[in-house]
PDB file of C-alpha atoms in Angstrom:
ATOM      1  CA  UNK K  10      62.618  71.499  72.420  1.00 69.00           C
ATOM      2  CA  UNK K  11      61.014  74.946  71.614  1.00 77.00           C
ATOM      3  CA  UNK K  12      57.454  75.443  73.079  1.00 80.00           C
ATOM      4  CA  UNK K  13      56.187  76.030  69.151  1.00 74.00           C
ATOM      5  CA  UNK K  14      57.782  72.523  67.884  1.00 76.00           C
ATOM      6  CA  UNK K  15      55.502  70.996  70.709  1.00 77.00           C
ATOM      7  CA  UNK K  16      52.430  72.686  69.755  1.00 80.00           C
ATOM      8  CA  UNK K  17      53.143  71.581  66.479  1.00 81.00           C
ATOM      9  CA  UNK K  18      53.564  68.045  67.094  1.00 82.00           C
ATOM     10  CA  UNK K  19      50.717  68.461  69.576  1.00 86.00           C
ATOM     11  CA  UNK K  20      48.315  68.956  66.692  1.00 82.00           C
ATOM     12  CA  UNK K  21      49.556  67.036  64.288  1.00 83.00           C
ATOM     13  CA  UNK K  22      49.090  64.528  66.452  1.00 83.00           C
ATOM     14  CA  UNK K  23      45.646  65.313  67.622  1.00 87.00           C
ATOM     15  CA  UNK K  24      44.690  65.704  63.781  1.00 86.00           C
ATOM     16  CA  UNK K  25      46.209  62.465  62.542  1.00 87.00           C
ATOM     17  CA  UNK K  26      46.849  60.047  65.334  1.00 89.00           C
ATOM     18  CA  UNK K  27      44.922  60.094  67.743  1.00 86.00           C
ATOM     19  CA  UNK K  28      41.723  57.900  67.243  1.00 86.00           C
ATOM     20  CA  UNK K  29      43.242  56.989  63.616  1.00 87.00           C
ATOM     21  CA  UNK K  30      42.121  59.994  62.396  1.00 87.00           C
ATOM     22  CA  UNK K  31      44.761  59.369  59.388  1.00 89.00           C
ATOM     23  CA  UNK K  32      42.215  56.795  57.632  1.00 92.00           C
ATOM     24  CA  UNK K  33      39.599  59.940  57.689  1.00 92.00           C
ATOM     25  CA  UNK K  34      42.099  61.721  55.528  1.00 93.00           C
ATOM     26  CA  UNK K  35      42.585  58.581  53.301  1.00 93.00           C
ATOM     27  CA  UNK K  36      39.311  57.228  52.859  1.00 93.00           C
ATOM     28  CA  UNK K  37      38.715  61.044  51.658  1.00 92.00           C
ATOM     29  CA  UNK K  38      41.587  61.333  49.414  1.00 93.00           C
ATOM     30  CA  UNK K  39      40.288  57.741  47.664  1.00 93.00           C
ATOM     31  CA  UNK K  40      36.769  59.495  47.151  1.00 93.00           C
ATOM     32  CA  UNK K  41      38.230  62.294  45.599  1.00 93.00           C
ATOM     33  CA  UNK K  42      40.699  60.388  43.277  1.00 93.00           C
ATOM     34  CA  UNK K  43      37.714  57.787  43.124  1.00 93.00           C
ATOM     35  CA  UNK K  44      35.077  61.103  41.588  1.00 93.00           C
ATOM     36  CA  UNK K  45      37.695  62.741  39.839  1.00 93.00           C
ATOM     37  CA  UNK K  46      38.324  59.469  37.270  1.00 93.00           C
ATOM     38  CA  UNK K  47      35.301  58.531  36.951  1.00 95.00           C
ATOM     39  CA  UNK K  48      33.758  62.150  36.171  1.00 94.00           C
ATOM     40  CA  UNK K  49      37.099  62.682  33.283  1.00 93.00           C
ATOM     41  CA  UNK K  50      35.793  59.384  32.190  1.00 94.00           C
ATOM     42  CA  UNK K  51      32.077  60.102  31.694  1.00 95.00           C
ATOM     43  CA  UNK K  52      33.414  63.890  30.613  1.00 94.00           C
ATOM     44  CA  UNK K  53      35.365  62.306  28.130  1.00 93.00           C
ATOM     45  CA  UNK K  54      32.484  60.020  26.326  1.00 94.00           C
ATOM     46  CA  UNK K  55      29.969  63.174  26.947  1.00 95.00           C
ATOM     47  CA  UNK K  56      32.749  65.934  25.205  1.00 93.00           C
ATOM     48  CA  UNK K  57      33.788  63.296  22.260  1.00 92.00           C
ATOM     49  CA  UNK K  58      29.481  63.127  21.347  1.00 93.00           C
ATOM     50  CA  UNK K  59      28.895  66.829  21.696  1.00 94.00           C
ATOM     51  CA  UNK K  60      31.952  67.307  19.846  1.00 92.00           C
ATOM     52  CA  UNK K  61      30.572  65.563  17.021  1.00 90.00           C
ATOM     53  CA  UNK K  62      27.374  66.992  17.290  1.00 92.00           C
ATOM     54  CA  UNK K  63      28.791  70.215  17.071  1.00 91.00           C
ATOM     55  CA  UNK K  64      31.101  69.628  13.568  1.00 88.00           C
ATOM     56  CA  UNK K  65      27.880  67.879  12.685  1.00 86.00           C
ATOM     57  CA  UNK K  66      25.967  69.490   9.174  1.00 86.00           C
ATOM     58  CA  UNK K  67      23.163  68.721  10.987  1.00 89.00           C
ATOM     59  CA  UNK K  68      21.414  71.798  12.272  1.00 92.00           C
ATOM     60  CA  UNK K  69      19.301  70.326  15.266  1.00 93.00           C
ATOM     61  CA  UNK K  70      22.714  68.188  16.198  1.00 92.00           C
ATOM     62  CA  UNK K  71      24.826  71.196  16.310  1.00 92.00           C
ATOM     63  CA  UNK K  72      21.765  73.437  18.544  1.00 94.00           C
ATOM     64  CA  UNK K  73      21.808  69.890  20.622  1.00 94.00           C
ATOM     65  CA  UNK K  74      25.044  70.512  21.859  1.00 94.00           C
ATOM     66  CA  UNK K  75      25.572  74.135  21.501  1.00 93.00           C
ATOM     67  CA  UNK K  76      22.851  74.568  24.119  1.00 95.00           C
ATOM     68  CA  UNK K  77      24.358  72.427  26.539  1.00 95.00           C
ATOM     69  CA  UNK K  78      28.079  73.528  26.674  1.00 94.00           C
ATOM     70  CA  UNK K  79      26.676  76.753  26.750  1.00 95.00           C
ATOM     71  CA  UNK K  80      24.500  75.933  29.504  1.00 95.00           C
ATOM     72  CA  UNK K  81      27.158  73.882  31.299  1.00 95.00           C
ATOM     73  CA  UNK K  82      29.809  76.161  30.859  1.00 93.00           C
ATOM     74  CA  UNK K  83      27.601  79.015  31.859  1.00 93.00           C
ATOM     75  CA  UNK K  84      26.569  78.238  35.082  1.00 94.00           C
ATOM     76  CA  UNK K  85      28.240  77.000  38.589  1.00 93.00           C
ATOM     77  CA  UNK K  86      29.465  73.608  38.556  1.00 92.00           C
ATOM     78  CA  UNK K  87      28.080  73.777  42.868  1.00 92.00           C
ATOM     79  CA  UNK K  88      25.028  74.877  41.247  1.00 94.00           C
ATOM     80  CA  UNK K  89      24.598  72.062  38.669  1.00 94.00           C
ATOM     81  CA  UNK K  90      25.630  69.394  41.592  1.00 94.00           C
ATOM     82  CA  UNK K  91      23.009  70.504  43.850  1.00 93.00           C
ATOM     83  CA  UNK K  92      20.078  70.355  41.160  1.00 94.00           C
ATOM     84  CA  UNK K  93      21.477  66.990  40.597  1.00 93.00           C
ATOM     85  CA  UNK K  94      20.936  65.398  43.801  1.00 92.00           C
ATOM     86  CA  UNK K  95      18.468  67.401  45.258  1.00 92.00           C
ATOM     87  CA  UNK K  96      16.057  67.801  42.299  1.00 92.00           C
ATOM     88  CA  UNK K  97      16.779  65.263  39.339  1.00 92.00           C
ATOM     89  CA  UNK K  98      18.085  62.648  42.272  1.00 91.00           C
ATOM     90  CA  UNK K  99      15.745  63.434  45.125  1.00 87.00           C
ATOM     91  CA  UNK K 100      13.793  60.011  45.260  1.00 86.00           C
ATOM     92  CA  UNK K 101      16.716  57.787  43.761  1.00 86.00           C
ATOM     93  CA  UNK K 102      18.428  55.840  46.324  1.00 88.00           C
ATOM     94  CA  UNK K 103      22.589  56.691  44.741  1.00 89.00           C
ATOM     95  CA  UNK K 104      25.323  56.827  46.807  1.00 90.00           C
ATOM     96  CA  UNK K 105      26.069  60.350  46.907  1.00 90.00           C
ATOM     97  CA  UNK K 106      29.943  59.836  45.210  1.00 91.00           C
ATOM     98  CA  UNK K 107      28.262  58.776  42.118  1.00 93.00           C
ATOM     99  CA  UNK K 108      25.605  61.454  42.137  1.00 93.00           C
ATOM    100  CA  UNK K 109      29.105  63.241  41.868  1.00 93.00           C
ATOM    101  CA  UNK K 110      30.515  61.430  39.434  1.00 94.00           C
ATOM    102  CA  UNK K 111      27.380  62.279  37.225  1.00 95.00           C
ATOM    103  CA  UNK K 112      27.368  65.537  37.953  1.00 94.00           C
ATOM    104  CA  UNK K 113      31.348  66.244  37.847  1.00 95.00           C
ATOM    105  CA  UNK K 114      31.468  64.047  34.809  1.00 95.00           C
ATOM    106  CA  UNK K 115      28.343  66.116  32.728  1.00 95.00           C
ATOM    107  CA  UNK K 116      29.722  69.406  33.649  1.00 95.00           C
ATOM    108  CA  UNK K 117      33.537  68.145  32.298  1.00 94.00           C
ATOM    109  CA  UNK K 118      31.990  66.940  29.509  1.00 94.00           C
ATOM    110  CA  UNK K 119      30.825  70.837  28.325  1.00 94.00           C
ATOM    111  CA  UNK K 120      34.664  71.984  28.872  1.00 94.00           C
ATOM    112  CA  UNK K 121      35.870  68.411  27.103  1.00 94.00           C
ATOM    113  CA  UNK K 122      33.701  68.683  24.172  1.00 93.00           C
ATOM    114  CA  UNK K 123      35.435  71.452  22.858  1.00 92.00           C
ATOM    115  CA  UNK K 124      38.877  70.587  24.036  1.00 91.00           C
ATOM    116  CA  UNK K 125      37.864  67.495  21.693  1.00 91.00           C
ATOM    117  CA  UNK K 126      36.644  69.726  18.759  1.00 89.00           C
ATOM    118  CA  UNK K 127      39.651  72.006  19.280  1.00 88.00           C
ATOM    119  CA  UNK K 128      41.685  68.626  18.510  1.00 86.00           C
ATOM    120  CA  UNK K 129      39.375  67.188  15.900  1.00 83.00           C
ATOM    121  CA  UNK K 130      39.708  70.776  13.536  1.00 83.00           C
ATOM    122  CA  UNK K 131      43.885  70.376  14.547  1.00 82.00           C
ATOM    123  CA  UNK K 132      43.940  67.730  12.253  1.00 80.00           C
ATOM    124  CA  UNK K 133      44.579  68.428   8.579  1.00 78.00           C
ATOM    125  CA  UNK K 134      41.883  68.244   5.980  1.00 77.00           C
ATOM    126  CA  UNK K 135      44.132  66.360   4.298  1.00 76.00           C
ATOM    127  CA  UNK K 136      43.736  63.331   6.391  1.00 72.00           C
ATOM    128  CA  UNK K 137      40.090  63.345   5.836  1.00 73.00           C
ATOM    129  CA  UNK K 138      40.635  63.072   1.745  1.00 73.00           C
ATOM    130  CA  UNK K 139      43.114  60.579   2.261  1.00 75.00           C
ATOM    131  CA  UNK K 140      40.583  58.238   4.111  1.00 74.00           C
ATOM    132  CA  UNK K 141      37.951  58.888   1.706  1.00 71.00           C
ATOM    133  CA  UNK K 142      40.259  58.448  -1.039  1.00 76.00           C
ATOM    134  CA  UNK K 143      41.277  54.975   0.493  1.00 73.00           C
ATOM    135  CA  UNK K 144      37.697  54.127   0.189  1.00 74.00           C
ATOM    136  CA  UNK K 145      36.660  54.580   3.795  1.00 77.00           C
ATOM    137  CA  UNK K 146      33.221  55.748   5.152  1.00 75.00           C
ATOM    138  CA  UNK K 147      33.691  59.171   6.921  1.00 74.00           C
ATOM    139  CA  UNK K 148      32.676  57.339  10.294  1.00 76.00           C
ATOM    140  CA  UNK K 149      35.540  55.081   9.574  1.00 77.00           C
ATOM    141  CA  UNK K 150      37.661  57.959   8.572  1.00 79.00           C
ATOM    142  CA  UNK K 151      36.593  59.947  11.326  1.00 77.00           C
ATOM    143  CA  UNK K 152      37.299  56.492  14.199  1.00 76.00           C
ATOM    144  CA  UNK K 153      40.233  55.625  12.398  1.00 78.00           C
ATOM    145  CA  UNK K 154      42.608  58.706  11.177  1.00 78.00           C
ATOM    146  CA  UNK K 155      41.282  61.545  12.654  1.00 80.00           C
ATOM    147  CA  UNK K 156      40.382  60.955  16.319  1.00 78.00           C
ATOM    148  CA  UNK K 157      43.460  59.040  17.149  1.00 79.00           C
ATOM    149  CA  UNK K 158      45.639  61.575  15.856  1.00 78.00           C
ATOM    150  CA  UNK K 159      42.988  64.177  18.081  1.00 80.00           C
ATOM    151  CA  UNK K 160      43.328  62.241  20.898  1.00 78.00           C
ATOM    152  CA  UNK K 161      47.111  62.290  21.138  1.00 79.00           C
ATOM    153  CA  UNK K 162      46.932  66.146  20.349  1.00 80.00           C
ATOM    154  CA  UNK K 163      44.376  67.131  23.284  1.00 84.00           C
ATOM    155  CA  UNK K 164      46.511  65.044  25.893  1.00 83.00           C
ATOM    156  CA  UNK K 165      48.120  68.222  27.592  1.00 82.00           C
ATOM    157  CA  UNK K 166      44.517  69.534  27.640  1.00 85.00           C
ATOM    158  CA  UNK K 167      42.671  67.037  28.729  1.00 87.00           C
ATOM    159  CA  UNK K 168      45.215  66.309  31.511  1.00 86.00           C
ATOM    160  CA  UNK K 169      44.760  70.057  32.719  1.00 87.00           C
ATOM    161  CA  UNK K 170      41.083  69.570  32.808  1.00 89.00           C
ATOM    162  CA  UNK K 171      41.906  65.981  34.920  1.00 90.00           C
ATOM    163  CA  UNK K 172      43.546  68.025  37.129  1.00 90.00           C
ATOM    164  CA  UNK K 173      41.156  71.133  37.440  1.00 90.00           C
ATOM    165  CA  UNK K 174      38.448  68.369  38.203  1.00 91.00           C
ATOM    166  CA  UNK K 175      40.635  67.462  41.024  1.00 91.00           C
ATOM    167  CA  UNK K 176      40.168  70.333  42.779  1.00 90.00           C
ATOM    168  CA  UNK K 177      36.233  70.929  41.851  1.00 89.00           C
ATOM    169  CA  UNK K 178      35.388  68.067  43.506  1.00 89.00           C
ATOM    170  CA  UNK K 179      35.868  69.516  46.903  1.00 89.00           C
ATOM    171  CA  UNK K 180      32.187  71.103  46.254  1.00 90.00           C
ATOM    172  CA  UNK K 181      30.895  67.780  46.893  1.00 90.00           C
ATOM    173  CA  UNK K 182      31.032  68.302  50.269  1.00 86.00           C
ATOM    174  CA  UNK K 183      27.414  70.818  49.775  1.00 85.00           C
ATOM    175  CA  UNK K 184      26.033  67.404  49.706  1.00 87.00           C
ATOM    176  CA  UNK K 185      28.571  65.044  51.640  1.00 85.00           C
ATOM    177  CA  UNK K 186      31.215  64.676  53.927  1.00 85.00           C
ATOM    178  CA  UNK K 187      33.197  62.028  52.144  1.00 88.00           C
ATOM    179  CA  UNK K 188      36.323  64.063  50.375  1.00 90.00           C
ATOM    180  CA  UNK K 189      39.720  65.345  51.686  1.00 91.00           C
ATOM    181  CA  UNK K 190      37.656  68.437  52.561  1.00 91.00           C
ATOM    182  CA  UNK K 191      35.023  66.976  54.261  1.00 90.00           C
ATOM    183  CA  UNK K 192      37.787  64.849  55.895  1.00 91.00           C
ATOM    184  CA  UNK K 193      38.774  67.882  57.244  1.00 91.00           C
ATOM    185  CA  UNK K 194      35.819  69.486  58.272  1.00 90.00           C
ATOM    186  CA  UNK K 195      34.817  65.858  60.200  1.00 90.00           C
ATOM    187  CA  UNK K 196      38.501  66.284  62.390  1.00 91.00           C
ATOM    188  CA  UNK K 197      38.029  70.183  63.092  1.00 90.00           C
ATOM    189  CA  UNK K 198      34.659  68.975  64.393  1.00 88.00           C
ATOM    190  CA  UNK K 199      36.552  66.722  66.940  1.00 89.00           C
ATOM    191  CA  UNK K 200      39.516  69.223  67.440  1.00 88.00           C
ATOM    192  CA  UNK K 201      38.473  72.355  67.217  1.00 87.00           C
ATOM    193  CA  UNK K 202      41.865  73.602  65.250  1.00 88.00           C
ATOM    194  CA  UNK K 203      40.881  74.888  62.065  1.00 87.00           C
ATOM    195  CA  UNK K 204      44.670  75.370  60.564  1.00 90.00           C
ATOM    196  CA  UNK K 205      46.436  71.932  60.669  1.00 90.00           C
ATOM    197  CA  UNK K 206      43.401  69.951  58.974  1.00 92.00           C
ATOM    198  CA  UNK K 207      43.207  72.289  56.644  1.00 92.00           C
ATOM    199  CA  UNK K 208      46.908  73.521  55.405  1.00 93.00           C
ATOM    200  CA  UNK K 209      47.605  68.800  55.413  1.00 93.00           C
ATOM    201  CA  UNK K 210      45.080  68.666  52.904  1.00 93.00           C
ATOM    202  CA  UNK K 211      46.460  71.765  50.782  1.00 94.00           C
ATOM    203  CA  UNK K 212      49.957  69.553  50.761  1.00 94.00           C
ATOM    204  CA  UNK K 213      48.031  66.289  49.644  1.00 94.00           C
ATOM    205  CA  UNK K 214      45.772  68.031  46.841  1.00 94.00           C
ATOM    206  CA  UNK K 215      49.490  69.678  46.159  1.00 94.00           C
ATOM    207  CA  UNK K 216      51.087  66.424  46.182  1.00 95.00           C
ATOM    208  CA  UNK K 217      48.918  64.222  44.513  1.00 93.00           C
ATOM    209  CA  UNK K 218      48.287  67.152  41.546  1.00 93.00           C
ATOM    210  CA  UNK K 219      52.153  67.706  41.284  1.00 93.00           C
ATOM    211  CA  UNK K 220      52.399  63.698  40.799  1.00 92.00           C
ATOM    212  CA  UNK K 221      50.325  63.130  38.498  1.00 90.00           C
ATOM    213  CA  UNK K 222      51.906  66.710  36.234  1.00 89.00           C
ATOM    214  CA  UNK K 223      55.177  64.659  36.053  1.00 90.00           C
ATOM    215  CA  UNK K 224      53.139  61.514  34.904  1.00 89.00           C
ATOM    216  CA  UNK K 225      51.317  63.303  32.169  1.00 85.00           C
ATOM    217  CA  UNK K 226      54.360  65.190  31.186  1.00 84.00           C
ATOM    218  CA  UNK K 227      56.435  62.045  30.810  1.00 85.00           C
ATOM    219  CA  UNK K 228      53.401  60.352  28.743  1.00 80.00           C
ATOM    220  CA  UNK K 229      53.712  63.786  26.593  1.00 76.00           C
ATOM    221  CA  UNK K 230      57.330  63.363  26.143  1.00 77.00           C
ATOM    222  CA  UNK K 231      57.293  59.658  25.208  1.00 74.00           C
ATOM    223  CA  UNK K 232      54.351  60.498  22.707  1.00 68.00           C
ATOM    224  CA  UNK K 233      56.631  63.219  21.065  1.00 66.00           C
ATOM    225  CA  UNK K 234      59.672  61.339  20.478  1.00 66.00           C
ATOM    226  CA  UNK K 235      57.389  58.520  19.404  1.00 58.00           C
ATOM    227  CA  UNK K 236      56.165  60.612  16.562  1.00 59.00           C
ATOM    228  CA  UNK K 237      59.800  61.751  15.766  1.00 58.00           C
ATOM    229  CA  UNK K 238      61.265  58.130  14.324  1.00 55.00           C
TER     230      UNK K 238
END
């Protein structure tokens, strides 16, 4: 067996094996996956109020929101985390993966509110006038026509941002150790080889991101041929 097929093996072994290293890499990956829901979630309820706010005729509604996506959207997403737990959260005994939940989840919510209004204006005015016309409230019109039909319109979108998100949360580890990154960082600590750690959890974040593509692309499909019958 060549000397380089060894070496190889050598430190795969080293960086997975030996002293079960593996669940490092798996109890990260289950953070990550674990932040990464949880912040779309939150993002999600966050970006469908501001996007309200925003198409709101309200003036102090609309400045409400406008202020914060621009703020949100205007400034680091490490910077935001770190103000979060080391300012707003500095006395408030949180586990630190849902300090970045909050924080992944209110800085989605910026990028989600107008994926949301982008969906929301999609919609024909028609719809609106047909609700009305039905003699519907425009909340109800709004709940009941509109958003659902928005909803199923910002799907490739707001499975982009899902998986963007992914990948953000690896700044967590400016405040902990307990993602695939910090996995990483906790096994080149013990092994001293810098390449292996790192390049396994480039193929997971590949894998798992590729994965769930397919998923959201089938969902996509099965939502276009449902609205063709």
């Amino acid at each position: 067996m060549p000397v380089w097929v060894i070496d190889i093996l050598s430190r795969l072994n080293s960086t997975f094996i030996v002293a079960g290293r593996w669940k490092m890499f798996l109890s990260g990956l289950g953070y990550t996956l674990l932040i990464s829901l949880f912040s779309i979630i939150l993002g999600l309820v966050i970006g469908i109020i501001m996007a309200l706010m925003r198409l709101s005729k309200n003036k102090v509604l609309r400045g409400i929101s406008g202020i914060y996506i621009d703020i949100i959207r205007g400034t680091p997403t490490m910077v935001q985390l770190l103000i979060i737990y080391f300012i707003i959260f500095a006395k408030v005994p949180i586990p630190q993966w849902i300090v970045g939940c909050i924080a992944f989840g209110i800085n989605s919510g910026a990028y989600m509110a107008e994926i949301v209004r982008g969906g929301i204006l999609s919609i024909s005015i028609g719809q609106t006038e047909a609700g009305r016309s039905l003699g519907m409230t425009s909340r109800q019109t709004m709940s009941s026509i509109v958003m659902p039909q928005a909803m199923k319109n910002i799907l490739p979108a707001m499975g982009n941002e899902f998986v963007v998100l992914i990948k953000e949360t690896a700044v967590i580890g400016m405040i902990s150790s307990i993602d695939l990154v910090g996995a990483a960082q906790q096994v080149q600590s013990r092994t001293y080889d810098y390449l292996v750690p790192l390049l396994s959890i480039a193929v997971i974040y590949y894998a798992v991101i590729k994965i769930i593509s397919i998923v959201l692309n089938k969902l996509e499909s099965g939502m276009r041929k449902a609205d063709k019958r």
